[in-house]
Structure formats: structure tokens, C-alpha cells
Short mmCIF file of C-alpha atoms (C1' of nucleotides) in Angstrom, two decimals:
data_model
loop_
_atom_site.label_atom_id
_atom_site.label_comp_id
_atom_site.label_asym_id
_atom_site.label_seq_id
_atom_site.Cartn_x
_atom_site.Cartn_y
_atom_site.Cartn_z
CA MET M 1 -34.07 21.66 -120.17
CA LEU M 2 -36.92 24.48 -119.18
CA SER M 3 -39.66 22.82 -117.42
CA GLN M 4 -43.27 22.88 -118.70
CA THR M 5 -43.89 24.66 -115.45
CA VAL M 6 -41.80 27.40 -116.37
CA GLU M 7 -43.28 27.58 -119.77
CA TYR M 8 -46.72 27.87 -118.48
CA ALA M 9 -45.50 30.42 -116.21
CA LEU M 10 -44.26 32.31 -118.78
CA ARG M 11 -46.86 32.40 -120.96
CA ALA M 12 -49.39 33.38 -117.94
CA VAL M 13 -47.51 36.56 -117.07
CA ILE M 14 -46.82 37.43 -120.81
CA PHE M 15 -50.43 37.10 -121.52
CA LEU M 16 -50.90 39.59 -118.67
CA ALA M 17 -48.54 41.82 -119.39
CA SER M 18 -49.77 42.32 -122.56
CA VAL M 19 -53.53 43.86 -120.23
CA SER M 20 -51.63 44.94 -117.62
CA PRO M 21 -52.26 46.76 -115.08
CA ASP M 22 -55.72 44.82 -115.68
CA ALA M 23 -56.73 41.93 -113.87
CA GLN M 24 -57.71 38.60 -115.51
CA THR M 25 -59.35 35.33 -114.02
CA THR M 26 -57.22 32.07 -114.24
CA SER M 27 -60.05 30.95 -116.90
CA GLU M 28 -59.18 33.85 -119.09
CA ILE M 29 -55.53 32.96 -118.48
CA GLY M 30 -56.26 29.44 -119.45
CA ARG M 31 -57.67 30.22 -122.31
CA ALA M 32 -55.67 32.76 -124.06
CA THR M 33 -52.77 30.38 -122.96
CA GLN M 34 -53.80 26.89 -123.67
CA VAL M 35 -52.43 25.95 -120.40
CA PRO M 36 -54.55 23.25 -118.30
CA LEU M 37 -56.74 25.09 -115.92
CA ALA M 38 -56.30 23.09 -113.03
CA TYR M 39 -52.86 23.20 -112.91
CA LEU M 40 -52.36 26.69 -113.83
CA SER M 41 -53.92 27.62 -111.12
CA LYS M 42 -51.04 26.16 -108.65
CA VAL M 43 -48.66 28.06 -111.33
CA LEU M 44 -50.09 31.51 -110.56
CA GLN M 45 -50.49 30.28 -107.16
CA GLY M 46 -46.71 30.22 -106.82
CA LEU M 47 -46.04 32.97 -108.83
CA ARG M 48 -48.29 34.81 -105.97
CA GLN M 49 -46.49 33.62 -103.22
CA GLU M 50 -43.28 34.48 -105.00
CA GLY M 51 -44.25 38.51 -105.04
CA ILE M 52 -44.71 38.38 -109.09
CA LEU M 53 -48.31 38.70 -109.27
CA LYS M 54 -51.23 39.26 -106.85
CA SER M 55 -54.71 38.78 -106.86
CA GLN M 56 -58.07 39.34 -105.62
CA ARG M 57 -61.03 37.31 -105.01
CA GLY M 58 -64.52 37.55 -105.81
CA VAL M 59 -66.90 39.12 -108.43
CA GLY M 60 -64.52 40.93 -110.65
CA GLY M 61 -62.05 39.74 -109.23
CA GLY M 62 -58.48 37.97 -111.06
CA ILE M 63 -54.70 38.04 -111.21
CA SER M 64 -52.35 40.57 -111.88
CA LEU M 65 -48.85 41.83 -112.21
CA VAL M 66 -47.27 43.32 -109.19
CA ARG M 67 -44.72 45.19 -111.04
CA THR M 68 -45.02 46.47 -114.55
CA PRO M 69 -43.73 45.00 -117.81
CA GLN M 70 -40.80 47.29 -118.15
CA GLU M 71 -39.50 46.62 -114.67
CA LEU M 72 -40.82 42.34 -115.09
CA THR M 73 -37.17 40.25 -117.01
CA ILE M 74 -37.95 36.71 -118.09
CA LEU M 75 -35.50 35.63 -115.14
CA ASP M 76 -37.35 37.25 -112.23
CA VAL M 77 -40.11 34.84 -113.67
CA VAL M 78 -38.23 31.94 -114.36
CA ASN M 79 -36.35 32.13 -111.19
CA ALA M 80 -39.80 32.36 -109.37
CA VAL M 81 -40.60 29.03 -110.28
CA GLU M 82 -37.49 27.01 -110.75
CA PRO M 83 -34.29 28.63 -109.79
CA LEU M 84 -31.76 28.28 -112.50
CA GLY M 85 -29.48 26.39 -110.35
CA ARG M 86 -26.14 27.88 -110.68
CA ILE M 87 -23.60 26.00 -109.64
CA THR M 88 -21.98 27.94 -106.17
CA THR M 89 -20.26 25.13 -104.74
CA CYS M 90 -18.53 21.83 -105.41
CA PRO M 91 -20.98 19.41 -105.90
CA LEU M 92 -18.45 16.84 -104.89
CA GLY M 93 -18.79 18.18 -101.78
CA LEU M 94 -15.85 19.28 -101.13
CA ALA M 95 -16.07 21.82 -98.44
CA ALA M 96 -12.39 22.73 -99.16
CA HIS M 97 -12.89 24.17 -102.82
CA GLY M 98 -15.17 27.02 -101.42
CA GLU M 99 -16.06 29.23 -103.96
CA HIS M 100 -13.56 28.06 -106.50
CA LEU M 101 -15.03 25.24 -108.91
CA CYS M 102 -13.26 22.89 -110.66
CA PRO M 103 -12.99 23.28 -114.13
CA LEU M 104 -15.41 21.26 -114.92
CA HIS M 105 -17.87 22.66 -113.14
CA ARG M 106 -17.05 26.08 -113.61
CA ARG M 107 -17.72 25.52 -117.63
CA MET M 108 -21.15 24.43 -116.36
CA ASP M 109 -21.82 27.04 -114.51
CA ASP M 110 -20.65 29.38 -117.54
CA ALA M 111 -23.30 27.85 -119.81
CA ILE M 112 -25.93 28.50 -116.78
CA GLN M 113 -24.76 32.21 -116.65
CA VAL M 114 -24.62 32.63 -120.27
CA MET M 115 -28.55 31.84 -119.74
CA GLU M 116 -29.15 33.31 -116.93
CA GLU M 117 -27.71 36.87 -118.43
CA ALA M 118 -30.26 36.34 -121.59
CA PHE M 119 -33.05 36.49 -119.41
CA HIS M 120 -32.09 38.89 -117.30
CA SER M 121 -31.54 41.11 -120.24
CA THR M 122 -35.26 40.67 -121.47
CA THR M 123 -37.86 42.44 -119.53
CA LEU M 124 -42.14 41.77 -120.89
CA ALA M 125 -42.18 44.67 -122.17
CA GLU M 126 -39.63 44.16 -124.72
CA VAL M 127 -41.24 40.87 -125.42
CA LEU M 128 -44.32 42.34 -126.17
CA ALA M 129 -42.99 45.64 -128.46
CA ASP M 130 -40.95 42.78 -130.74
CA PRO M 131 -43.02 43.69 -133.71
CA ASN M 132 -40.96 40.06 -135.47
CA PRO M 133 -41.40 42.23 -138.86
CA SER M 134 -39.97 39.77 -140.90
CA ILE M 135 -42.69 37.19 -140.40
CA PRO M 136 -45.67 36.67 -142.68
CA LEU M 137 -47.64 34.03 -141.75
CA THR M 138 -50.94 34.45 -139.58
CA ASN M 139 -50.56 35.81 -136.21
CA ILE M 140 -46.93 35.56 -136.30
CA GLY M 141 -45.51 38.88 -134.62
CA ALA M 142 -47.98 38.37 -131.05
CA PRO M 143 -46.13 38.08 -128.12
CA LEU M 144 -47.39 34.54 -127.33
CA CYS M 145 -48.58 33.16 -130.68
CA GLY M 146 -52.20 32.27 -130.63
CA VAL M 147 -53.16 34.67 -128.24
CA PRO M 148 -55.75 37.19 -129.42
CA ALA M 149 -53.69 39.88 -128.64
CA THR M 150 -55.09 42.17 -125.92
CA SER M 151 -58.77 40.87 -126.57
CA GLN M 152 -60.95 43.46 -125.75
CA LYS M 153 -64.35 42.19 -125.11
CA LYS M 154 -66.54 42.93 -122.08
CA LYS M 155 -69.52 40.62 -121.69
CA LYS M 156 -71.91 42.38 -119.51
CA MET L 1 -31.53 23.47 -114.65
CA LEU L 2 -29.26 20.35 -115.57
CA SER L 3 -30.41 17.27 -114.39
CA GLN L 4 -28.23 14.97 -111.98
CA THR L 5 -27.99 12.17 -114.51
CA VAL L 6 -26.13 14.95 -116.73
CA GLU L 7 -23.64 15.84 -113.66
CA TYR L 8 -23.14 12.11 -113.18
CA ALA L 9 -22.26 11.85 -116.92
CA LEU L 10 -20.16 14.33 -117.48
CA ARG L 11 -18.16 13.06 -114.10
CA ALA L 12 -17.57 9.63 -115.57
CA VAL L 13 -16.36 11.03 -118.98
CA ILE L 14 -14.11 13.65 -117.81
CA PHE L 15 -12.38 10.93 -115.66
CA LEU L 16 -12.16 8.40 -118.62
CA ALA L 17 -10.92 11.38 -120.73
CA SER L 18 -7.90 11.61 -117.67
CA VAL L 19 -6.92 7.99 -118.46
CA SER L 20 -8.20 8.04 -122.48
CA PRO L 21 -7.18 6.04 -124.00
CA ASP L 22 -7.15 3.30 -121.16
CA ALA L 23 -10.16 1.23 -119.55
CA GLN L 24 -11.67 1.82 -116.69
CA THR L 25 -14.12 -0.06 -114.29
CA THR L 26 -17.32 0.93 -113.48
CA SER L 27 -16.31 0.60 -109.79
CA GLU L 28 -13.18 2.75 -110.48
CA ILE L 29 -15.21 5.42 -112.52
CA GLY L 30 -17.79 5.54 -109.04
CA ARG L 31 -14.89 5.78 -106.94
CA ALA L 32 -13.56 8.71 -108.62
CA THR L 33 -16.63 10.51 -109.44
CA GLN L 34 -18.66 9.88 -106.33
CA VAL L 35 -21.05 8.73 -108.14
CA PRO L 36 -23.76 5.77 -106.98
CA LEU L 37 -22.32 2.62 -107.93
CA ALA L 38 -25.74 1.10 -109.21
CA TYR L 39 -27.11 4.24 -110.99
CA LEU L 40 -23.48 4.91 -112.62
CA SER L 41 -24.02 1.58 -114.27
CA LYS L 42 -27.15 2.87 -115.94
CA VAL L 43 -25.86 6.12 -117.00
CA LEU L 44 -22.62 4.33 -118.43
CA GLN L 45 -24.92 1.89 -120.17
CA GLY L 46 -27.07 4.90 -121.73
CA LEU L 47 -23.57 6.81 -122.58
CA ARG L 48 -22.39 3.85 -124.50
CA GLN L 49 -25.60 3.15 -126.28
CA GLU L 50 -25.36 6.18 -127.79
CA GLY L 51 -22.35 5.76 -128.87
CA ILE L 52 -19.75 7.76 -126.83
CA LEU L 53 -18.56 4.97 -124.88
CA LYS L 54 -17.57 1.68 -125.82
CA SER L 55 -17.03 -1.16 -123.01
CA GLN L 56 -15.28 -4.64 -122.34
CA ARG L 57 -16.37 -7.35 -120.40
CA GLY L 58 -14.77 -10.15 -118.59
CA VAL L 59 -11.33 -9.75 -116.60
CA GLY L 60 -9.58 -6.96 -117.64
CA GLY L 61 -12.62 -5.16 -119.09
CA GLY L 62 -13.92 -2.06 -118.30
CA ILE L 63 -15.24 1.17 -120.05
CA SER L 64 -13.74 3.32 -121.83
CA LEU L 65 -14.16 6.67 -124.56
CA VAL L 66 -14.72 5.86 -128.29
CA ARG L 67 -13.25 9.26 -129.58
CA THR L 68 -10.73 11.27 -127.81
CA PRO L 69 -10.90 13.73 -125.84
CA GLN L 70 -9.92 16.26 -128.36
CA GLU L 71 -12.64 15.01 -130.59
CA LEU L 72 -15.36 15.33 -127.72
CA THR L 73 -17.72 18.18 -126.28
CA ILE L 74 -19.23 18.90 -123.26
CA LEU L 75 -22.59 19.05 -125.29
CA ASP L 76 -21.72 15.84 -127.56
CA VAL L 77 -22.19 14.12 -123.58
CA VAL L 78 -25.30 16.43 -122.51
CA ASN L 79 -26.81 15.59 -125.82
CA ALA L 80 -26.60 11.91 -125.20
CA VAL L 81 -28.18 11.85 -122.13
CA GLU L 82 -30.62 14.13 -121.99
CA PRO L 83 -31.32 16.26 -125.04
CA LEU L 84 -30.48 20.25 -124.68
CA GLY L 85 -34.22 20.66 -125.89
CA ARG L 86 -34.57 23.32 -128.26
CA ILE L 87 -37.63 25.27 -128.97
CA THR L 88 -38.11 24.18 -133.19
CA THR L 89 -42.30 24.61 -133.35
CA CYS L 90 -44.77 26.22 -131.30
CA PRO L 91 -45.49 24.97 -127.90
CA LEU L 92 -48.88 25.69 -128.32
CA GLY L 93 -49.12 23.94 -131.59
CA LEU L 94 -50.12 26.34 -133.97
CA ALA L 95 -48.60 24.30 -136.59
CA ALA L 96 -49.21 27.16 -139.08
CA HIS L 97 -46.10 28.98 -137.25
CA GLY L 98 -43.80 26.75 -138.68
CA GLU L 99 -40.44 27.16 -138.40
CA HIS L 100 -41.16 30.76 -136.82
CA LEU L 101 -41.39 31.45 -133.27
CA CYS L 102 -43.39 33.99 -131.39
CA PRO L 103 -41.37 36.62 -129.45
CA LEU L 104 -41.42 34.61 -126.49
CA HIS L 105 -40.27 31.20 -127.76
CA ARG L 106 -37.78 33.00 -129.89
CA ARG L 107 -36.11 34.49 -126.84
CA MET L 108 -36.59 31.12 -124.92
CA ASP L 109 -34.74 29.07 -127.55
CA ASP L 110 -32.36 31.91 -127.76
CA ALA L 111 -31.27 31.65 -124.38
CA ILE L 112 -31.24 27.71 -124.53
CA GLN L 113 -28.72 28.13 -127.86
CA VAL L 114 -26.54 30.48 -126.22
CA MET L 115 -25.69 27.81 -123.79
CA GLU L 116 -25.91 24.55 -126.54
CA GLU L 117 -23.04 26.87 -128.18
CA ALA L 118 -21.13 27.20 -124.74
CA PHE L 119 -21.51 23.68 -124.39
CA HIS L 120 -19.80 22.71 -128.02
CA SER L 121 -17.34 25.25 -127.62
CA THR L 122 -15.54 22.82 -125.37
CA THR L 123 -14.09 19.57 -125.63
CA LEU L 124 -13.05 17.78 -122.96
CA ALA L 125 -9.33 17.96 -123.70
CA GLU L 126 -9.78 21.65 -122.97
CA VAL L 127 -11.09 20.78 -119.44
CA LEU L 128 -8.48 18.83 -118.67
CA ALA L 129 -5.75 21.34 -119.94
CA ASP L 130 -7.09 23.81 -118.15
CA PRO L 131 -5.05 24.76 -115.29
CA ASN L 132 -6.72 26.98 -113.24
CA PRO L 133 -3.82 28.64 -112.06
CA SER L 134 -5.67 31.19 -110.05
CA ILE L 135 -6.39 29.07 -106.96
CA PRO L 136 -4.32 28.23 -104.39
CA LEU L 137 -6.69 25.87 -102.39
CA THR L 138 -6.16 21.95 -102.13
CA ASN L 139 -6.58 20.16 -105.25
CA ILE L 140 -7.83 22.55 -107.06
CA GLY L 141 -6.45 22.97 -110.74
CA ALA L 142 -8.08 19.58 -110.97
CA PRO L 143 -10.32 18.91 -113.95
CA LEU L 144 -12.79 17.11 -111.66
CA CYS L 145 -12.34 18.79 -108.36
CA GLY L 146 -11.49 15.66 -105.77
CA VAL L 147 -10.70 13.00 -108.46
CA PRO L 148 -6.79 11.83 -107.69
CA ALA L 149 -5.09 12.94 -111.25
CA THR L 150 -4.91 10.32 -113.01
CA SER L 151 -4.30 7.88 -110.56
CA GLN L 152 -1.31 5.69 -111.85
CA LYS L 153 -1.81 2.61 -109.21
CA LYS L 154 -1.53 -0.55 -111.28
CA LYS L 155 -2.16 -3.34 -108.67
CA LYS L 156 -1.14 -7.24 -109.59
"C1'" DT X 1 -13.18 -26.64 -117.75
"C1'" DT X 2 -13.64 -24.28 -114.24
"C1'" DA X 3 -13.28 -19.53 -111.98
"C1'" DA X 4 -13.46 -14.79 -111.37
"C1'" DA X 5 -13.62 -10.47 -112.85
"C1'" DT X 6 -16.98 -7.50 -115.37
"C1'" DC X 7 -20.21 -5.73 -117.94
"C1'" DC X 8 -25.48 -6.61 -119.37
"C1'" DG X 9 -30.47 -6.05 -118.41
"C1'" DG X 10 -34.28 -6.16 -116.18
"C1'" DA X 11 -37.54 -5.92 -111.83
"C1'" DC X 12 -38.47 -2.92 -107.95
"C1'" DA X 13 -38.21 1.45 -104.84
"C1'" DT X 14 -38.24 6.20 -103.93
"C1'" DT X 15 -39.39 10.68 -105.50
"C1'" DC X 16 -40.84 14.76 -107.52
"C1'" DA X 17 -42.98 17.08 -111.35
"C1'" DC X 18 -47.08 17.23 -114.02
"C1'" DA X 19 -52.04 17.67 -114.07
"C1'" DT X 20 -56.97 16.85 -112.20
"C1'" DC X 21 -60.59 17.38 -108.69
"C1'" DC X 22 -63.70 19.74 -105.10
"C1'" DA X 23 -64.60 21.67 -101.11
"C1'" DA X 24 -63.53 26.37 -98.50
"C1'" DT X 25 -63.06 31.19 -98.41
"C1'" DT X 26 -63.81 35.45 -100.12
"C1'" DT X 27 -66.06 39.38 -102.45
"C1'" DA X 28 -68.84 42.15 -104.68
"C1'" DT X 29 -73.38 43.35 -105.72
"C1'" DG X 30 -78.67 42.70 -106.30
"C1'" DC T 1 -78.34 38.50 -96.16
"C1'" DA T 2 -78.49 35.51 -100.42
"C1'" DT T 3 -76.27 34.87 -104.29
"C1'" DA T 4 -72.69 34.26 -107.85
"C1'" DA T 5 -68.28 34.81 -108.90
"C1'" DA T 6 -63.13 33.77 -108.25
"C1'" DT T 7 -58.94 32.49 -105.72
"C1'" DT T 8 -56.91 28.95 -102.51
"C1'" DG T 9 -56.12 24.85 -100.71
"C1'" DG T 10 -55.60 20.13 -99.59
"C1'" DA T 11 -56.37 15.19 -101.30
"C1'" DT T 12 -55.26 11.93 -104.96
"C1'" DG T 13 -53.23 10.35 -109.21
"C1'" DT T 14 -49.52 9.26 -113.24
"C1'" DG T 15 -45.75 9.38 -115.24
"C1'" DA T 16 -40.61 9.77 -115.26
"C1'" DA T 17 -36.33 10.90 -113.61
"C1'" DT T 18 -33.52 8.89 -109.77
"C1'" DG T 19 -31.53 5.43 -107.19
"C1'" DT T 20 -31.15 -0.26 -105.82
"C1'" DC T 21 -30.94 -5.45 -106.46
"C1'" DC T 22 -29.48 -8.87 -108.52
"C1'" DG T 23 -29.26 -12.77 -111.38
"C1'" DG T 24 -27.61 -13.34 -116.35
"C1'" DA T 25 -24.39 -13.44 -119.98
"C1'" DT T 26 -19.30 -12.46 -121.50
"C1'" DT T 27 -14.33 -13.08 -121.31
"C1'" DT T 28 -10.01 -13.72 -119.61
"C1'" DA T 29 -7.19 -16.72 -117.13
"C1'" DA T 30 -5.44 -20.57 -114.15
#
DNA sequence: TTAAATCCGGACATTCACATCCAATTTATG
DNA sequence: CATAAATTGGATGTGAATGTCCGGATTTAA
């Protein structure tokens, strides 16, 4: 449904949003998000090329958000990694249909659209602010489950 | 987003619904839906194993729906081919979270759920009944664009 | 019984998502 | 300048999704 890469990308940007506007190294992001490090670097590279993230090489460098968490929606991230694939033209290739879809494809696109709207209506800041108060278990309520919320250790 | 196989499966069942309860050969379905014949047979096989379709071998045989178009939803077909992948447990593997998702995964699952509901709320019969009246172009209004609506030629 | 129609199932090919590894490049700092 | 920290990009591997091919099994009908 949603690809593994989308899952990884969202974990990464949520974590980055939680420390925004600070930069984090790929290793730090990997540790926090539990994403395989070698693959994470590819995902982050893609997000940078799409203008979601920016990077700084060298000592003290790392990855950070281009926009603020208030300005960045879940949809922005999803579309940067793998566009949702709205159905805009007839998949059967009937050019005569133009922008008008048959009843089947209209409903398929409608379903994709409601998902798109759900993603568009939520910013990273809103995810972070969600207290999720009704849940009593350990570590629940963190924007990204299992992530040590805004770990503030600066060694050296 | 939605896989190619889902697209093919929906085309096939919509066509079968349009002639329900009659059976159609794989070749006839392939011609009507523009799906590669060799692959279509695999897709149909899967739908049969999932209890969506039934088949009859030999001369005069073919494929037909198990249920009526009124009783079959788009979601039934989608789930038979490739389950939507609702998020029921923490993808980070934190068992302690149990059934409670963190804010990020709660929103991701919510988005999948709205799509699931959109598919669940539509039967094949409703797709077929959709007149799509506002559209003036050729062949528009057919439940599956490009399909000769309930082609009634019986040769021999 | 034979033949034709039709589905069934396995083997194979291709492409892509996912993932790993490592050398090259950039940058801050002593 | 030399070194260590960090990203970048290329090469490569693996498995799943997509797609093709064909012989075998089943059923109807002549």
C-alpha cells in the first residue's frame, strides 16, 4: 500500500522535525528511526534532491529540513518519495476520454484523492504536537514511537 | 499506489459483473479489458483461489463471479489481490505499544482507512449503474471505459 | 474414442523496490 | 596542510511484481 521507502522517509523527517532546525547526521537519524543505515542515506538523498531536505558535508555537518515543520505536510514527503499516482487519464489509453474517467476509474481516483487529502491536511508540526493522551503505555505519545524524544546529548 | 494487478483485477470483475451471471472465457475478458492475456490468466487464477471467481473448464466453460454484483464490493476485490496493508502494530517492532500506534503511524493508518472505506462502500453493481451523465464524449458512461457495454454477440 | 475448447500450473524472463558496500568528495578543525 | 567527519554517488546483490510460454488436465460434443 504505502511503500517501505515512504515509511522510512516519514520516520526520518518526523525525527528531523522534532529537532528542527538543527541538523542531524545520517547515523543519528538511523539510530533514532531504526532504518538500515545504508538505505537511509539513499532515501535522504532523494528527499534532498526533491527539495525537502538540505545537507551539509564535513565535520559538524548533517541533514536538516528546508522548511519548518509547520510548513511541511505529510503529503509533501510522500509525493517527494513516491507520488500517490492519481488517475488523471484513462488507463486503457483511450485518449478520447480526455479528463473524464469511466465510473470505475473515477471511483479509484476518488479513493486515492481522499487519502491524498488526509495527508495534505496534516503538517509535521501537528504530528509532533499530538499528545496522544489516552494511551497509558510506555513511550506512547512520542511522535515517532520508540524515538527518544528530542535527545539532547551533545558529546564532546 | 494501487498496483497494476489491482487495476487488472478490477477491470476483469467489472466486465464479468456486466454480464453476470454468465461466464466468459479468459480470451473474452482479455479482449474487453485490454489486459495481457498470459498475465490475466494468473490474475484470474488468484481471484478464483480467493473465492471471488469460479471457473468451468472445457468447451463452453469460462470464468464467472461467485457472488452477485450487488454483493461484491471493490474492497473485496482489492483485498483478494493485495490487501491494503492497514497498520495494526508498531512498524518499529516495539511490542510494548500493542494496539496503540504513535501519532505518525496513527495518521498513516487513518489515511489507509479512509481509502478502505471508500472501496468498501461501493459495490460492483453501483459502478455499473453509474450513468455518469454529465459527460458528452464517446463511450463515456460505460462502467469500464472502452468496453463494448454488455456485448451480446453469440456466434455459432 | 477422438477432438476441440478451456482452464491450470510450473518454468522462465524482465524490471524494479529494497538493500549493502565502498571509494570519492567536501568541510571543519588542529 | 593533514586529519577526521560526514555526505555523495556508483557498483552490486536479492527478492518480489510483472509478464510470457507451454504442456497437462478437464470438460463438452461429435
